[in-house]
Each structure stands twice: as structure tokens, then as C-alpha cells.
């Protein structure tokens, strides 16, 4: 997966957007397996988000994708059948040309996956299973029928953040330990790194949920639990009519999000490899800055949506590169952005 014409080149850049900076910065031993896992997860995500496809067909295709990835023995006939179905039924409906190309090139991703070292296949299988489970749960919980629905309990939201992002922190940590000697400070236990990595991932997903409250409501999705809406005297009809009413419900989740991201700072502190530390820092610092903007915004601004500007992204990138050269420099930037 090297060069512009391979999976790790223009295709990866096209579908990964800002995360491409992180993938590109990774040390060689981690770049290819993490990039491949990202492409497979993104293909499943593209499948799940394709418009004008019934929920039952999406669930059927996602389940088949999961079966093919999880199978101990490769099913090439099954891969060909799924890829052909996606090419015919899903590719023409893509609004993003990069995502259409991703589905068209899924056979290459399957092939690269099956040619990976057994330990990498096992690690990739382990992260794709919860991701696909989370996508299937999303489809089941939020059918596209014009009605607004919410999660039921706090535990459901916590589980969701693990399934779609926290598990990636675990995967990242396992690969750091197995593929990059000396990546982690020997004074820090692997178990602590695993917990911090998972919480870091959960924090990034909570940033997305907190940032996109109005957008999600318009799509019929409220990730904040019904029990918390009720505690604030809210009904789904009230939220659908005015998404700004959700803002008070987000308060405790902003606190939890910050706590998760603080675990990400601890995670950074324990990384000894400079390229790895830089790559790991980028999503964290952008997430921290986005959370700060969320906390500073009033209800109308939150409904409108907050976003770190391109200029500020460039500034954070520059500061991150400089701070990474000195011990504790990234922590100082993170704490400043908080």
C-alpha cells in the first residue's frame, strides 16, 4: 500500500479528510495496517450511510461484510458477490466521488487484508467487529422515516461511543505495542494505555455528538438518552421543534467528554516515539479545541454548528510539530486549548 496509485495514496486521502494527516504521519510499521483498517471501516460506514437504500438491504450487506471479515478462512466467492452487489446498487448512489471509488476498490482492500500477517488480521478483525456492530445498531435504532428517536439510557450512549470510536483506541494501542518497539514508556502499564486509548476514542466521538446535535436531530437521531430528556422536562416532539432545547442536556456529557480527552493527554505523555506521538496528538488537539468552542458557544451558535477554522487547524499543526520536539510540550498545548 505505497504510492499514489495504491490504496494508501489518493484513495485514502480522499476518504479520510483531516484524519489523513494523522495516517500520513504514522511510522511505517503502523501506517499500513492502521490505514487498511481505516479503509475497511470507512467502506462499512459508507455502506451504512448510503441514501435511498432500505434499512433491510443495508443490514443484510453489513452483516455479510462482517461475516467475510470475521471468517477464519477467506471466502473469495462471497467477497466477489458482495463487491458486485455494492458496485451495482450502492456505488451509483454515492454523493461523494471518493466514497464511490472506495466501494469500487473494496476487492483490493479485502485482498490486502487477507494478505496481511496473521497478527494484523486478528487485530483488524477485532476492531471491525464492534464498529460494524455499532453501525448495525444505528440503522436499527434510527430508521429513516421522518420520526425523531433517542437512545434510552446513559449506558447505551457510552456503549455507542465505544463501538464506533473507543474500540479504535484499543486497536491503536495494541498495534503500538506489537509493531513498534519502544513506542510506549516501559514505566506505564499496557492496561493503563488500553484504558486511556479507549477513553480517548470515546472522547472524540462525544465531541462529534456534541457538535452535531442539530444535524443529528434533522436526521431523526438524538443520541442523548430519553431518561435525561425526561429529567429536563423534554419530549422528542419538543426537541424536534427546537433542537436548542437539547443544550442543557449536554452539560454532563461535556464534562465526561473533557475527562475522556484528558485521558488522551495521559496517553500522549506515555508515547516515546516522536512520529507516533505527533500522529496521535493531532486528532486529540483538534478534538480539545472543538470542545472548547462548544463550551464557549451559546445555544443558537450550537444549533448553527461550530467548527475549528482552517487557519486554526494550520496553526495547531505548526505548534504541534514544534512542541513535539520537547518533553511535555504537547501536554502544554493541550492544556492551553482546553
Coordinates of C-alpha atoms in Angstrom, one line a residue:
X1 CA 0.0 0.0 0.0
X2 CA 2.5 2.6 -1.1
X3 CA 2.4 5.2 -3.8
X4 CA -0.4 7.4 -5.2
X5 CA -1.9 4.6 -7.2
X6 CA -2.4 2.2 -4.3
X7 CA -4.9 2.1 -1.5
X8 CA -2.7 4.2 0.8
X9 CA -2.4 7.1 -1.7
X10 CA -5.1 9.3 -3.3
X11 CA -8.0 7.0 -2.3
X12 CA -7.0 7.1 1.4
X13 CA -6.5 10.9 1.2
X14 CA -9.9 11.3 -0.5
X15 CA -12.0 9.4 2.1
X16 CA -10.1 10.2 5.3
X17 CA -10.1 14.0 5.0
X18 CA -8.4 15.6 8.0
X19 CA -7.6 12.2 9.5
X20 CA -5.2 11.7 6.6
X21 CA -2.7 14.0 8.3
X22 CA -2.6 11.5 11.2
X23 CA -2.4 8.4 9.0
X24 CA 0.4 10.0 6.9
X25 CA 2.4 11.0 10.0
X26 CA 2.4 7.4 11.4
X27 CA 5.6 5.5 11.5
X28 CA 5.9 3.0 8.6
X29 CA 5.2 -0.1 10.7
X30 CA 1.9 1.3 11.8
X31 CA 0.8 3.3 8.8
X32 CA -0.2 0.4 6.5
X33 CA -2.2 -1.7 9.0
X34 CA -4.0 1.2 10.5
X35 CA -4.7 2.8 7.1
X36 CA -6.1 -0.5 5.8
X37 CA -8.3 -1.0 8.9
X38 CA -9.5 2.6 8.4
X39 CA -10.4 2.0 4.7
X40 CA -12.3 -1.2 5.6
X41 CA -14.2 0.6 8.4
X42 CA -14.9 3.6 6.2
X43 CA -16.3 1.2 3.5
X44 CA -18.7 -0.2 6.0
X45 CA -19.6 3.3 7.1
X46 CA -20.2 4.4 3.5
X47 CA -22.4 1.4 3.0
X48 CA -24.4 2.2 6.1
X49 CA -24.9 5.9 5.2
X50 CA -25.8 5.4 1.5
X51 CA -29.1 7.2 0.8
X52 CA -32.1 5.7 -0.9
X53 CA -31.3 2.1 0.2
X54 CA -33.7 0.4 2.5
X55 CA -32.6 -0.4 6.1
X56 CA -33.1 -4.2 5.5
X57 CA -30.7 -4.2 2.5
X58 CA -28.1 -2.1 4.4
X59 CA -28.3 -4.5 7.3
X60 CA -28.0 -7.5 5.0
X61 CA -24.9 -6.1 3.3
X62 CA -23.3 -5.0 6.5
X63 CA -23.9 -8.4 8.1
X64 CA -22.3 -10.1 5.0
X65 CA -19.4 -7.6 5.2
X66 CA -18.8 -8.6 8.8
X67 CA -19.1 -12.3 8.0
X68 CA -16.4 -12.0 5.3
X69 CA -14.1 -10.0 7.6
X70 CA -14.5 -12.3 10.6
X71 CA -14.2 -15.6 8.7
X72 CA -11.2 -17.6 9.7
X73 CA -11.0 -18.9 6.1
X74 CA -11.2 -16.5 3.2
X75 CA -14.5 -16.7 1.2
X76 CA -13.4 -15.2 -2.2
X77 CA -16.7 -16.1 -3.9
X78 CA -18.6 -14.3 -1.1
X79 CA -16.3 -11.2 -1.4
X80 CA -16.9 -11.1 -5.2
X81 CA -20.6 -11.4 -4.7
X82 CA -20.8 -8.6 -2.1
X83 CA -18.5 -6.3 -4.0
X84 CA -20.5 -6.8 -7.2
X85 CA -23.7 -6.0 -5.4
X86 CA -22.2 -2.9 -3.9
X87 CA -20.9 -1.8 -7.3
X88 CA -24.4 -2.2 -8.8
X89 CA -26.7 -1.0 -6.0
X90 CA -24.6 1.3 -3.8
X91 CA -21.9 3.0 -6.0
X92 CA -24.3 4.9 -8.3
X93 CA -26.0 6.4 -5.2
X94 CA -22.8 7.9 -3.7
X95 CA -22.8 11.7 -3.5
X96 CA -19.0 11.7 -2.8
X97 CA -16.8 10.5 -5.6
X98 CA -14.1 9.3 -3.2
X99 CA -16.6 7.1 -1.4
X100 CA -17.8 5.7 -4.7
X101 CA -14.2 4.8 -5.5
X102 CA -13.7 3.3 -2.1
X103 CA -16.6 0.8 -2.7
X104 CA -15.3 0.1 -6.2
X105 CA -11.9 -0.8 -4.8
X106 CA -13.2 -2.8 -1.9
X107 CA -11.9 -6.0 -3.6
X108 CA -8.4 -4.7 -3.3
X109 CA -8.9 -3.9 0.4
X110 CA -10.2 -7.4 1.0
X111 CA -7.2 -8.8 -0.8
X112 CA -4.7 -6.6 1.2
X113 CA -6.5 -7.6 4.4
X114 CA -6.2 -11.3 3.7
X115 CA -2.5 -11.0 2.7
X116 CA -1.6 -9.2 6.0
X117 CA 0.3 -11.0 8.7
X118 CA -1.9 -13.2 10.9
X119 CA -1.5 -11.0 13.9
X120 CA -2.6 -8.0 11.9
X121 CA -5.6 -9.8 10.5
X122 CA -6.6 -10.7 14.1
X123 CA -6.1 -7.1 15.3
X124 CA -8.1 -5.7 12.4
X125 CA -10.8 -8.3 12.8
X126 CA -11.0 -7.3 16.5
X127 CA -11.6 -3.6 15.7
X128 CA -14.0 -4.1 12.8
X129 CA -16.4 -6.3 14.7
X130 CA -17.5 -3.6 17.2
X131 CA -17.5 -0.9 14.5
X132 CA -19.9 -2.9 12.3
X133 CA -22.0 -3.8 15.4
X134 CA -22.3 0.0 16.1
X135 CA -23.3 0.7 12.5
X136 CA -26.0 -2.0 12.6
X137 CA -27.3 -0.7 15.9
X138 CA -27.5 2.8 14.4
X139 CA -29.6 1.5 11.5
X140 CA -31.9 -0.4 13.8
X141 CA -32.4 2.4 16.3
X142 CA -32.8 5.2 13.8
X143 CA -34.9 4.2 10.8
X144 CA -35.3 6.9 8.1
X145 CA -39.0 7.6 8.5
X146 CA -39.1 11.2 9.5
X147 CA -39.5 10.5 13.2
X148 CA -37.1 11.6 15.9
X149 CA -35.8 8.8 18.1
X150 CA -33.4 8.8 21.0
X151 CA -31.2 6.3 22.9
X152 CA -32.8 5.1 26.1
X153 CA -30.1 5.1 28.8
X154 CA -26.7 6.6 29.6
X155 CA -25.2 3.1 29.2
X156 CA -26.4 2.9 25.6
X157 CA -24.6 6.2 24.7
X158 CA -21.5 5.0 26.5
X159 CA -21.6 1.7 24.6
X160 CA -22.2 3.5 21.3
X161 CA -19.1 5.7 21.8
X162 CA -17.1 2.6 22.5
X163 CA -18.4 0.7 19.5
X164 CA -17.7 3.4 16.9
X165 CA -14.6 5.0 18.3
X166 CA -13.4 3.7 21.7
X167 CA -12.5 0.4 20.2
X168 CA -10.2 2.2 17.8
X169 CA -8.2 3.4 20.7
X170 CA -7.8 -0.1 21.9
X171 CA -6.7 -1.3 18.4
X172 CA -4.3 1.6 18.1
X173 CA -2.7 0.7 21.5
X174 CA -2.3 -3.0 20.6
X175 CA -0.6 -2.2 17.4
X176 CA 1.7 0.3 19.0
X177 CA 2.8 -2.4 21.5
X178 CA 3.2 -5.2 18.9
X179 CA 4.5 -3.3 15.8
X180 CA 6.7 -0.5 17.2
X181 CA 9.4 -1.5 19.7
X182 CA 9.9 1.1 22.4
X183 CA 6.8 3.0 21.5
X184 CA 5.4 3.1 25.0
X185 CA 7.1 4.2 28.2
X186 CA 8.0 1.0 30.0
X187 CA 7.0 2.6 33.3
X188 CA 3.4 2.7 32.1
X189 CA 1.4 -0.5 32.1
X190 CA -0.2 -1.8 28.9
X191 CA -3.5 -2.0 30.8
X192 CA -3.4 1.7 31.6
X193 CA -2.6 2.6 28.0
X194 CA -5.5 0.4 26.8
X195 CA -8.0 2.2 29.1
X196 CA -6.6 5.7 28.2
X197 CA -6.7 4.8 24.5
X198 CA -10.3 3.6 24.7
X199 CA -11.4 6.7 26.6
X200 CA -9.5 8.9 24.2
X201 CA -11.6 7.4 21.3
X202 CA -14.8 7.8 23.3
X203 CA -14.0 11.4 23.9
X204 CA -13.5 12.1 20.2
X205 CA -16.9 10.5 19.4
X206 CA -18.6 12.6 22.1
X207 CA -17.1 15.7 20.5
X208 CA -18.8 14.7 17.3
X209 CA -22.1 14.1 19.0
X210 CA -22.0 17.4 21.0
X211 CA -21.0 19.3 17.8
X212 CA -23.7 17.8 15.6
X213 CA -26.8 17.9 17.9
X214 CA -29.0 19.9 15.4
X215 CA -27.7 18.0 12.4
X216 CA -28.5 14.7 14.0
X217 CA -32.0 15.8 15.1
X218 CA -32.7 16.7 11.5
X219 CA -31.7 13.2 10.5
X220 CA -34.1 11.7 13.2
X221 CA -31.3 10.9 15.6
X222 CA -30.9 12.0 19.2
X223 CA -28.0 10.3 20.9
X224 CA -28.8 11.8 24.3
X225 CA -30.8 9.3 26.4
X226 CA -34.6 9.6 26.8
X227 CA -34.1 9.3 30.6
X228 CA -32.1 12.6 30.6
X229 CA -34.5 14.3 28.3
X230 CA -37.3 13.5 30.7
X231 CA -35.2 14.8 33.6
X232 CA -35.1 18.1 31.8
X233 CA -38.8 18.1 31.1
X234 CA -38.3 17.5 27.4
X235 CA -40.1 15.3 24.9
X236 CA -38.9 14.3 21.5
X237 CA -41.5 16.5 19.8
X238 CA -40.1 19.5 21.7
X239 CA -36.6 18.7 20.7
X240 CA -37.6 18.2 17.0
X241 CA -39.3 21.5 17.0
X242 CA -36.3 23.3 18.6
X243 CA -33.0 21.4 18.8
X244 CA -31.6 24.2 21.0
X245 CA -33.6 22.8 23.9
X246 CA -31.1 19.9 24.0
X247 CA -28.3 22.2 25.1
X248 CA -28.9 21.8 28.9
X249 CA -28.9 18.0 28.4
X250 CA -25.4 18.2 27.0
X251 CA -23.8 19.7 30.2
X252 CA -22.9 16.4 31.9
X253 CA -21.7 14.9 28.6
X254 CA -19.4 17.9 28.0
X255 CA -17.8 17.1 31.4
X256 CA -17.4 13.5 30.6
X257 CA -16.0 14.3 27.1
X258 CA -13.4 16.5 28.7
X259 CA -12.5 13.7 31.2
X260 CA -12.1 11.3 28.3
X261 CA -9.9 13.7 26.4
X262 CA -7.7 14.2 29.5
X263 CA -7.1 10.5 29.3
X264 CA -5.9 11.2 25.8
X265 CA -3.3 13.6 27.2
X266 CA -2.1 10.9 29.6
X267 CA -1.8 8.6 26.6
X268 CA 0.3 11.1 24.7
X269 CA 2.6 11.5 27.7
X270 CA 3.4 7.8 27.6
X271 CA 4.4 7.6 23.9
X272 CA 8.1 7.7 23.3
X273 CA 8.2 7.6 19.5
X274 CA 8.1 11.2 18.1
X275 CA 6.3 10.4 14.8
X276 CA 3.7 8.3 16.7
X277 CA 3.3 10.9 19.3
X278 CA 2.7 13.6 16.7
X279 CA 0.2 11.5 14.8
X280 CA -1.7 10.6 18.0
X281 CA -1.8 14.2 19.1
X282 CA -3.5 15.7 16.0
X283 CA -7.0 14.3 16.5
X284 CA -6.7 14.9 20.2
X285 CA -5.8 18.6 20.0
X286 CA -8.4 19.3 17.3
X287 CA -11.0 17.5 19.5
X288 CA -10.0 19.5 22.5
X289 CA -10.2 22.8 20.6
X290 CA -13.7 21.8 19.2
X291 CA -14.9 21.0 22.7
X292 CA -13.7 24.4 23.8
X293 CA -15.6 26.1 21.0
X294 CA -18.7 24.1 22.0
X295 CA -18.3 25.2 25.6
X296 CA -18.0 28.9 24.5
X297 CA -20.9 28.9 22.1
X298 CA -24.5 29.9 23.0
X299 CA -27.5 27.7 22.1
X300 CA -28.1 29.4 18.7
X301 CA -24.5 29.0 17.7
X302 CA -24.5 25.4 18.7
X303 CA -27.6 24.7 16.6
X304 CA -25.8 26.5 13.7
X305 CA -22.7 24.4 14.3
X306 CA -19.2 25.1 15.5
X307 CA -16.0 24.2 13.6
X308 CA -12.3 24.8 14.0
X309 CA -11.3 27.1 11.1
X310 CA -8.7 26.0 8.6
X311 CA -6.5 28.8 9.8
X312 CA -6.6 27.5 13.3
X313 CA -6.1 23.9 12.1
X314 CA -2.9 25.1 10.4
X315 CA -1.8 26.9 13.5
X316 CA -2.4 23.8 15.7
X317 CA -0.4 21.7 13.2
X318 CA 2.5 24.0 13.3
X319 CA 2.5 24.3 17.1
X320 CA 2.2 20.5 17.4
X321 CA 5.2 19.9 15.3
X322 CA 7.3 22.3 17.3
X323 CA 6.0 21.2 20.7
X324 CA 6.6 17.5 19.9
X325 CA 10.4 18.2 19.9
X326 CA 10.4 18.8 23.7
X327 CA 9.3 16.7 26.5
X328 CA 5.9 17.7 27.8
X329 CA 5.4 20.2 25.0
X330 CA 2.2 18.6 23.7
X331 CA 0.6 18.5 27.1
X332 CA 1.1 22.3 27.4
X333 CA -0.6 22.9 24.1
X334 CA -3.5 20.5 25.0
X335 CA -4.0 22.3 28.4
X336 CA -3.9 25.7 26.7
X337 CA -6.5 24.6 24.2
X338 CA -8.8 23.3 27.0

